[in-house]
Short mmCIF file of C-alpha atoms in Angstrom, two decimals:
data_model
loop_
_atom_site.label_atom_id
_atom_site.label_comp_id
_atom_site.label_asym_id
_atom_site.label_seq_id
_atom_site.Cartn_x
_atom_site.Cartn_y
_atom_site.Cartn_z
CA UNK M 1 75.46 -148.22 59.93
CA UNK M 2 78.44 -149.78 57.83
CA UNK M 3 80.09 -151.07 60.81
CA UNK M 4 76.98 -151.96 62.31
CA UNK M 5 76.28 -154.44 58.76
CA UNK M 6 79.99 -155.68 58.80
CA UNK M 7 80.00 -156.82 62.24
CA UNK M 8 76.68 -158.79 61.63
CA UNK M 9 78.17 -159.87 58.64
CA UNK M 10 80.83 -161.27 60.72
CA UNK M 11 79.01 -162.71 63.22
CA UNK M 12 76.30 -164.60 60.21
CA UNK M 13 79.81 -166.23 58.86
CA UNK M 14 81.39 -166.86 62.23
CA UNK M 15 77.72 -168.97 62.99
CA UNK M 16 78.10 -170.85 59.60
CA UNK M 17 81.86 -171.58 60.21
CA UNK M 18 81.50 -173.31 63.81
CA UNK M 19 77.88 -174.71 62.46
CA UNK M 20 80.67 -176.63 59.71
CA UNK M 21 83.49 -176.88 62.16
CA UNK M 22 82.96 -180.88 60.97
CA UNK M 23 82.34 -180.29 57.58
CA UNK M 24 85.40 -180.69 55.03
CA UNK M 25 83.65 -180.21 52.23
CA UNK M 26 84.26 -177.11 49.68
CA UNK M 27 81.41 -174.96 50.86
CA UNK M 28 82.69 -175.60 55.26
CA UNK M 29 86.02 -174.60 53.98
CA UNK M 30 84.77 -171.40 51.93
CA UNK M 31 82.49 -170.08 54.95
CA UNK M 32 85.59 -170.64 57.14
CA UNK M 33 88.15 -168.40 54.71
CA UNK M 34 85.49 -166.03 53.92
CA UNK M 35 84.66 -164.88 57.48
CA UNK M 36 88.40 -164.97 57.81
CA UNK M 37 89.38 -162.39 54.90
CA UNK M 38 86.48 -160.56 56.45
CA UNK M 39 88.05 -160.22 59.79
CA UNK M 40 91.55 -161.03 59.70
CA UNK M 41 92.19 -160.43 56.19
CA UNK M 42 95.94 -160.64 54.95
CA UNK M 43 97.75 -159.62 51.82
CA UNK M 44 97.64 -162.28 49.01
CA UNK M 45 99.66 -162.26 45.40
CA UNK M 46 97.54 -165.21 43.71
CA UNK M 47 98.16 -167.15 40.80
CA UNK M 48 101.78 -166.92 40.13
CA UNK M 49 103.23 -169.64 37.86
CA UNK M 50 105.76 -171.67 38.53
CA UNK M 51 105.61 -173.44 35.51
CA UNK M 52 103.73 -173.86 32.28
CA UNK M 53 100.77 -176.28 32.56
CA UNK M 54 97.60 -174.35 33.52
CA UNK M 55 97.73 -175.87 37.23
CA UNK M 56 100.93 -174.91 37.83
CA UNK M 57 100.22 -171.58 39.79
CA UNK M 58 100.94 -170.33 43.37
CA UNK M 59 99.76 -168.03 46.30
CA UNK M 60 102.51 -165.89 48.06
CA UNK M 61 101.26 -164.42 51.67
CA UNK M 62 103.85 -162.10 52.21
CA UNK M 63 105.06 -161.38 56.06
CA UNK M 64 103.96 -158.13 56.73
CA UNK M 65 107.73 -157.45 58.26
CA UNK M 66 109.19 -155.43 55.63
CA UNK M 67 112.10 -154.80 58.25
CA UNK M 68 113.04 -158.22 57.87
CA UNK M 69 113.33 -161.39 55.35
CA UNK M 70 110.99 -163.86 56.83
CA UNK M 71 111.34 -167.67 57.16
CA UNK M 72 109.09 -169.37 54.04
CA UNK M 73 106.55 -171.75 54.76
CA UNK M 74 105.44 -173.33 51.92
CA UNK M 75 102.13 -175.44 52.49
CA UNK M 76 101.06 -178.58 50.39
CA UNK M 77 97.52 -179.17 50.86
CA UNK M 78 95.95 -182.56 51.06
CA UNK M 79 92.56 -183.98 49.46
CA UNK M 80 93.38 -187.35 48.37
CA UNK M 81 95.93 -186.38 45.62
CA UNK M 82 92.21 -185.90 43.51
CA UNK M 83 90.82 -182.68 44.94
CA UNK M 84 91.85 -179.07 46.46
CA UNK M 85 93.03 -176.13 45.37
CA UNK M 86 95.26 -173.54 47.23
CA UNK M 87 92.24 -170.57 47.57
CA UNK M 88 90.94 -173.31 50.26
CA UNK M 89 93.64 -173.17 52.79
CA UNK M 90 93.48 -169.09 53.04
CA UNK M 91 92.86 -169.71 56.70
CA UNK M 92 96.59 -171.74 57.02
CA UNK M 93 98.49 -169.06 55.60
CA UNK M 94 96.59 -166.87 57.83
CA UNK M 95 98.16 -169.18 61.08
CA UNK M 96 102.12 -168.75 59.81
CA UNK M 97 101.58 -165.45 58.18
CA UNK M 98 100.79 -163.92 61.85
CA UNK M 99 103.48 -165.85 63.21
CA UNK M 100 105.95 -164.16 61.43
CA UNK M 101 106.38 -165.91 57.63
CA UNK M 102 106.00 -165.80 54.31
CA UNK M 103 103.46 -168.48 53.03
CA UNK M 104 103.32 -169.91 49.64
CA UNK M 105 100.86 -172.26 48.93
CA UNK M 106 100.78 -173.99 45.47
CA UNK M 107 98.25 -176.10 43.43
CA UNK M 108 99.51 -179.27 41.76
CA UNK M 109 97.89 -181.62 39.26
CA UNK M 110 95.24 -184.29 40.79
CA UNK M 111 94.64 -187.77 39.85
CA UNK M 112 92.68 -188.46 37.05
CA UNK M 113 94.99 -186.06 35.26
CA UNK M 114 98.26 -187.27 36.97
CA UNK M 115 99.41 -189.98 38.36
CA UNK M 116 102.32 -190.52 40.96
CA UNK M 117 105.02 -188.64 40.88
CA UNK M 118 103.39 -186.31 38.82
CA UNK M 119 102.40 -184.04 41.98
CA UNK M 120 105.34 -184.61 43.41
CA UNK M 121 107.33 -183.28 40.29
CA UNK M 122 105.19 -180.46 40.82
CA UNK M 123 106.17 -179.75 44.52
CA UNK M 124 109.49 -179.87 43.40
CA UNK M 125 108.75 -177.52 40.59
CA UNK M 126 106.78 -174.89 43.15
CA UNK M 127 110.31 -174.95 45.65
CA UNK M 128 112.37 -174.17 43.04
CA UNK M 129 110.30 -171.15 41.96
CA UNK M 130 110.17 -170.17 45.73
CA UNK M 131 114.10 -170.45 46.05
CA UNK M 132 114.52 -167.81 43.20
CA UNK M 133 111.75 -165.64 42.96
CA UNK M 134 110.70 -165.01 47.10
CA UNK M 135 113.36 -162.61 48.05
CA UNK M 136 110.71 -160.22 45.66
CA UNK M 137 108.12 -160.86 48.83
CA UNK M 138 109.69 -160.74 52.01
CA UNK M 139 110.56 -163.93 52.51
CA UNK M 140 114.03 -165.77 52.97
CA UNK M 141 115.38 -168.11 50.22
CA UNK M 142 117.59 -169.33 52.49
CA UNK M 143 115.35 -170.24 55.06
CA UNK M 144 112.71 -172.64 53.61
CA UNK M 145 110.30 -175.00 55.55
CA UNK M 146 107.78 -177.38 53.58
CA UNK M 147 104.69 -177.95 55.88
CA UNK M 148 101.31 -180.54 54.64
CA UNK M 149 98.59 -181.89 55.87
CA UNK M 150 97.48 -186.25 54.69
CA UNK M 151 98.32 -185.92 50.91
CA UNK M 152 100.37 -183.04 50.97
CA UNK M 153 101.98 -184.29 53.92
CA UNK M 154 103.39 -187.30 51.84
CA UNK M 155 104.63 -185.10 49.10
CA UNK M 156 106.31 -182.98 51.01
CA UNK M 157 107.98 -185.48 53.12
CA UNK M 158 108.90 -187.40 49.97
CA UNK M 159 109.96 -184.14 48.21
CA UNK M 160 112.60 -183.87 51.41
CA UNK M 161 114.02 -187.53 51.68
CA UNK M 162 114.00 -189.07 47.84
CA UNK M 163 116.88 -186.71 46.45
CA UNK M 164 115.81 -187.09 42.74
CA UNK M 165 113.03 -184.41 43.15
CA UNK M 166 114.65 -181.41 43.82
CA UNK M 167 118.07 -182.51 42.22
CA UNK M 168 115.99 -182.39 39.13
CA UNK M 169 115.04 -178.90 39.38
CA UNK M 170 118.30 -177.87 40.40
CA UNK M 171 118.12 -177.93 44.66
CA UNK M 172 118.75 -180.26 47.25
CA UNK M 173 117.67 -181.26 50.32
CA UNK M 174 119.69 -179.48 51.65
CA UNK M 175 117.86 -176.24 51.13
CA UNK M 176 115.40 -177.82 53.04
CA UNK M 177 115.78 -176.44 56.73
CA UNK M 178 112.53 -178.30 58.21
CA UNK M 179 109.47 -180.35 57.62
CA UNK M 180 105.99 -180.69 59.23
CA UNK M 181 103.72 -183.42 58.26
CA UNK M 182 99.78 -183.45 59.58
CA UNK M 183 98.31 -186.87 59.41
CA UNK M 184 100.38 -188.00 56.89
CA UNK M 185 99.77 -191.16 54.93
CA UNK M 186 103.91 -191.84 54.87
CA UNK M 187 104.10 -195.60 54.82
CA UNK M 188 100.47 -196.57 53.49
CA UNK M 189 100.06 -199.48 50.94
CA UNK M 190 97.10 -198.37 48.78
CA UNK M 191 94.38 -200.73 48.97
CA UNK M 192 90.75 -198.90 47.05
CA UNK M 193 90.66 -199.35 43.58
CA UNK M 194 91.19 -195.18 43.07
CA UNK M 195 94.35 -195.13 44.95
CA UNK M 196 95.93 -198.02 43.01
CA UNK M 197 95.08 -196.33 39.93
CA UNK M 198 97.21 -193.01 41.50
CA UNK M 199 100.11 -194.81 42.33
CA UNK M 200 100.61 -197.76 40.18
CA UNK M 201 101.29 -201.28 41.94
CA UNK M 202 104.94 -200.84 40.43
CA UNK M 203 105.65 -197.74 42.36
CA UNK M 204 104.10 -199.36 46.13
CA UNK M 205 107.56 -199.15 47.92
CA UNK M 206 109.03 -196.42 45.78
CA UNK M 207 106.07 -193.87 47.30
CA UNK M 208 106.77 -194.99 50.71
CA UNK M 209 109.05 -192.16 52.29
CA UNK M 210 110.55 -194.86 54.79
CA UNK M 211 112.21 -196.19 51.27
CA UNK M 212 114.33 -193.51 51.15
CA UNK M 213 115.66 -192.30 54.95
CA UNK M 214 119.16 -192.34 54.55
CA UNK M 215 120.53 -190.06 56.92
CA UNK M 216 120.29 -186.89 55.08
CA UNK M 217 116.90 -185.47 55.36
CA UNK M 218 116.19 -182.15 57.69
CA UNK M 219 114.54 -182.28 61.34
CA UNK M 220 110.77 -183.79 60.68
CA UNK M 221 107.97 -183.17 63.34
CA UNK M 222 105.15 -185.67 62.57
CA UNK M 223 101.85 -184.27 64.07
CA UNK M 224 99.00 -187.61 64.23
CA UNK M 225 96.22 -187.62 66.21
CA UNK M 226 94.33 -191.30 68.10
CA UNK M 227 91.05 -190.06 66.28
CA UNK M 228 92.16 -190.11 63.10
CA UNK M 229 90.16 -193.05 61.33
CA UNK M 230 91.46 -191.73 57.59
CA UNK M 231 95.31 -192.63 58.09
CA UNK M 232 96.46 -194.45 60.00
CA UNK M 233 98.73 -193.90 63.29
CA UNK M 234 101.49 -196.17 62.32
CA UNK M 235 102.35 -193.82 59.35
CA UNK M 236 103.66 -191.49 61.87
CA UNK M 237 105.33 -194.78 64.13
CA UNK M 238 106.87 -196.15 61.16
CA UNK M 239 108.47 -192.75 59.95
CA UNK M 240 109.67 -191.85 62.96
CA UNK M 241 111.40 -195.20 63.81
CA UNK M 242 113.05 -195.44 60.21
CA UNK M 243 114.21 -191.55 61.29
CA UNK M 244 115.76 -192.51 64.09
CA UNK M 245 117.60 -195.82 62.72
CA UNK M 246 119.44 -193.17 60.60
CA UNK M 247 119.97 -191.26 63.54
CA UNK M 248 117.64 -188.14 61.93
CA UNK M 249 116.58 -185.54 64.25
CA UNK M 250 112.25 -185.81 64.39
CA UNK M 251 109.75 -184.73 67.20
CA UNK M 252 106.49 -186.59 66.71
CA UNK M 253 102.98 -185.75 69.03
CA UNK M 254 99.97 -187.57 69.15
CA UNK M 255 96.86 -185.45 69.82
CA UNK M 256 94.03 -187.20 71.28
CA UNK M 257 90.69 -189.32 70.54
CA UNK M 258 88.85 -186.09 70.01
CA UNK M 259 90.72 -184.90 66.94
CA UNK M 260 90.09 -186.51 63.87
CA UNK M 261 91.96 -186.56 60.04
CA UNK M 262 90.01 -182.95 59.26
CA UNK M 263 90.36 -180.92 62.60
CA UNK M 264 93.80 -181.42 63.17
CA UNK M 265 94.67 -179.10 60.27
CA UNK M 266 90.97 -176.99 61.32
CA UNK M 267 93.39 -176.29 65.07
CA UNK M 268 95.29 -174.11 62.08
CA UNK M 269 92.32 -171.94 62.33
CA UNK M 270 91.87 -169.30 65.16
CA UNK M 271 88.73 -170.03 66.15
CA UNK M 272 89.15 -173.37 66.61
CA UNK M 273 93.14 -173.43 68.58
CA UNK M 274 92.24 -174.28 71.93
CA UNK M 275 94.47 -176.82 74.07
CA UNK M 276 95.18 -178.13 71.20
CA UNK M 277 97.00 -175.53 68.48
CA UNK M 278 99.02 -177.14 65.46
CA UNK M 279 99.52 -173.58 64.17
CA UNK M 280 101.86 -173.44 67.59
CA UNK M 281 103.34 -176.93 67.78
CA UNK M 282 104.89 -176.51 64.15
CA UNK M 283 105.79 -172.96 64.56
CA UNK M 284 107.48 -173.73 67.59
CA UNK M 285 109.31 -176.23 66.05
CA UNK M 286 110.49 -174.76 62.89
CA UNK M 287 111.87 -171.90 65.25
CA UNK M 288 114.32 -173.63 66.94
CA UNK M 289 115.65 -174.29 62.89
CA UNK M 290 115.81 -170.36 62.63
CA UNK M 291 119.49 -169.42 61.85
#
């Protein structure tokens, strides 16, 4: 009779989640995760800080490997740099943690309450915690990849190609062995009134990540899509060109006209990885980085 309840359970949740396959709202994304943890459910050591402000807290995802130290993924999750939190993105960790890695996803502090580089400082902030403290969950300090999707995608490209980040908490780039960005706004000028509030018309060029290429950032693949109406595809052209003028190793793709700024991080999810599987074009990629 239990099983017999779980499994319609399952299948209610598994409805509801392809019913919001669209939806990016908080209650699409909790129906996803929840049906998730229901039937793939992984380990999960939540709300570790990394630091003293009340937002500064992380998820680990340990690999289940114990035989090994696995390669660290750590995930910065988009939302506009105003919403998100990390218990959303249960379903990413779920993608890498399969796949053989340790996942760490951290929050970070959202605009009203910060303003650029505040989250960025905070990025940098969650890496350095990772790089001492991982080895205590299977994972690899010495093998560290930084993955994000639109917002986080920016951070985490900026946290691996403008130095002063992680030289403030003590790393480098360096430590840095690869980077995935999905959709990410790299070389955007903000334009709406809430986005020029985040950044601060004095910091325009200083957030674009093109401003700093100079030849010393780790290999980049830069994941877009031609139905993303949200950021825009020359983010990912004008990356990947100032890249390759430094003569920086990147792979870029371009997904087609039916994936949009939401479902090209949704491919993360199992259900929803056809032809089209980001979980497997960035795992692919950070394992030729493997040493």
């Amino acid at each position: 009779m239990l099983k017999a309840l779980l499994f319609i359970l399952i299948t209610l949740l598994i409805g509801l989640a392809i019913s919001l396959y669209k939806d990016s709202s908080r209650t699409g994304l909790f129906i996803l995760n929840s049906a998730l943890k229901i039937s793939q459910g992984i380990e999960v050591v939540r709300d570790l800080e990394f630091a003293k402000q009340p937002w500064q807290k992380l998820d680990v995802y340990p690999s289940p490997n114990t035989k090994i130290k696995a390669p660290v993924l750590v995930f910065i999750y988009g939302g506009g740099w105003s919403w998100g939190n990390k218990e959303m993105n249960y379903f990413v960790a779920q993608a890498f943690v399969k796949r053989g890695y340790t996942v760490v996803i951290p929050d970070y502090i959202k605009y009203p309450q910060g303003h650029f580089p505040d989250f960025i400082k905070d990025g940098a902030l969650a890496l350095a915690w990772v790089k001492a403290n991982i080895g205590q969950y299977n994972g690899d300090p010495n093998q560290l990849f930084i993955a994000g999707h639109s917002a986080g995608a920016h951070t985490g490209a900026l946290l691996v190609s403008d130095q002063q980040y992680l030289a403030d908490v003590g790393m480098s780039i360096d430590d840095i062995k690869g980077f995935a960005g999905l959709a990410g706004p790299y070389t955007f000028t903000p334009k709406s009134t809430q986005y020029i509030a985040t950044f601060g018309e004095e910091n325009f060029q200083t957030m674009k990540v093109s401003s700093h290429i100079d030849g010393n950032t780790p290999p980049m693949l830069l994941l877009h899509a031609q139905g993303d109406s949200t950021v825009g595809l020359f983010n990912q052209q004008d990356l990947a060109a100032a890249l390759q003028s430094k003569g920086q190793v990147v792979q870029t793709k371009v997904y087609g006209t039916q994936i949009n700024h939401i479902n090209i991080l949704l491919k993360l999810h199992p259900w929803f990885a056809d032809e089209v599987n980001t979980g497997q074009d960035v795992d692919t990629f950070f394992k030729t980085l493997i040493q």
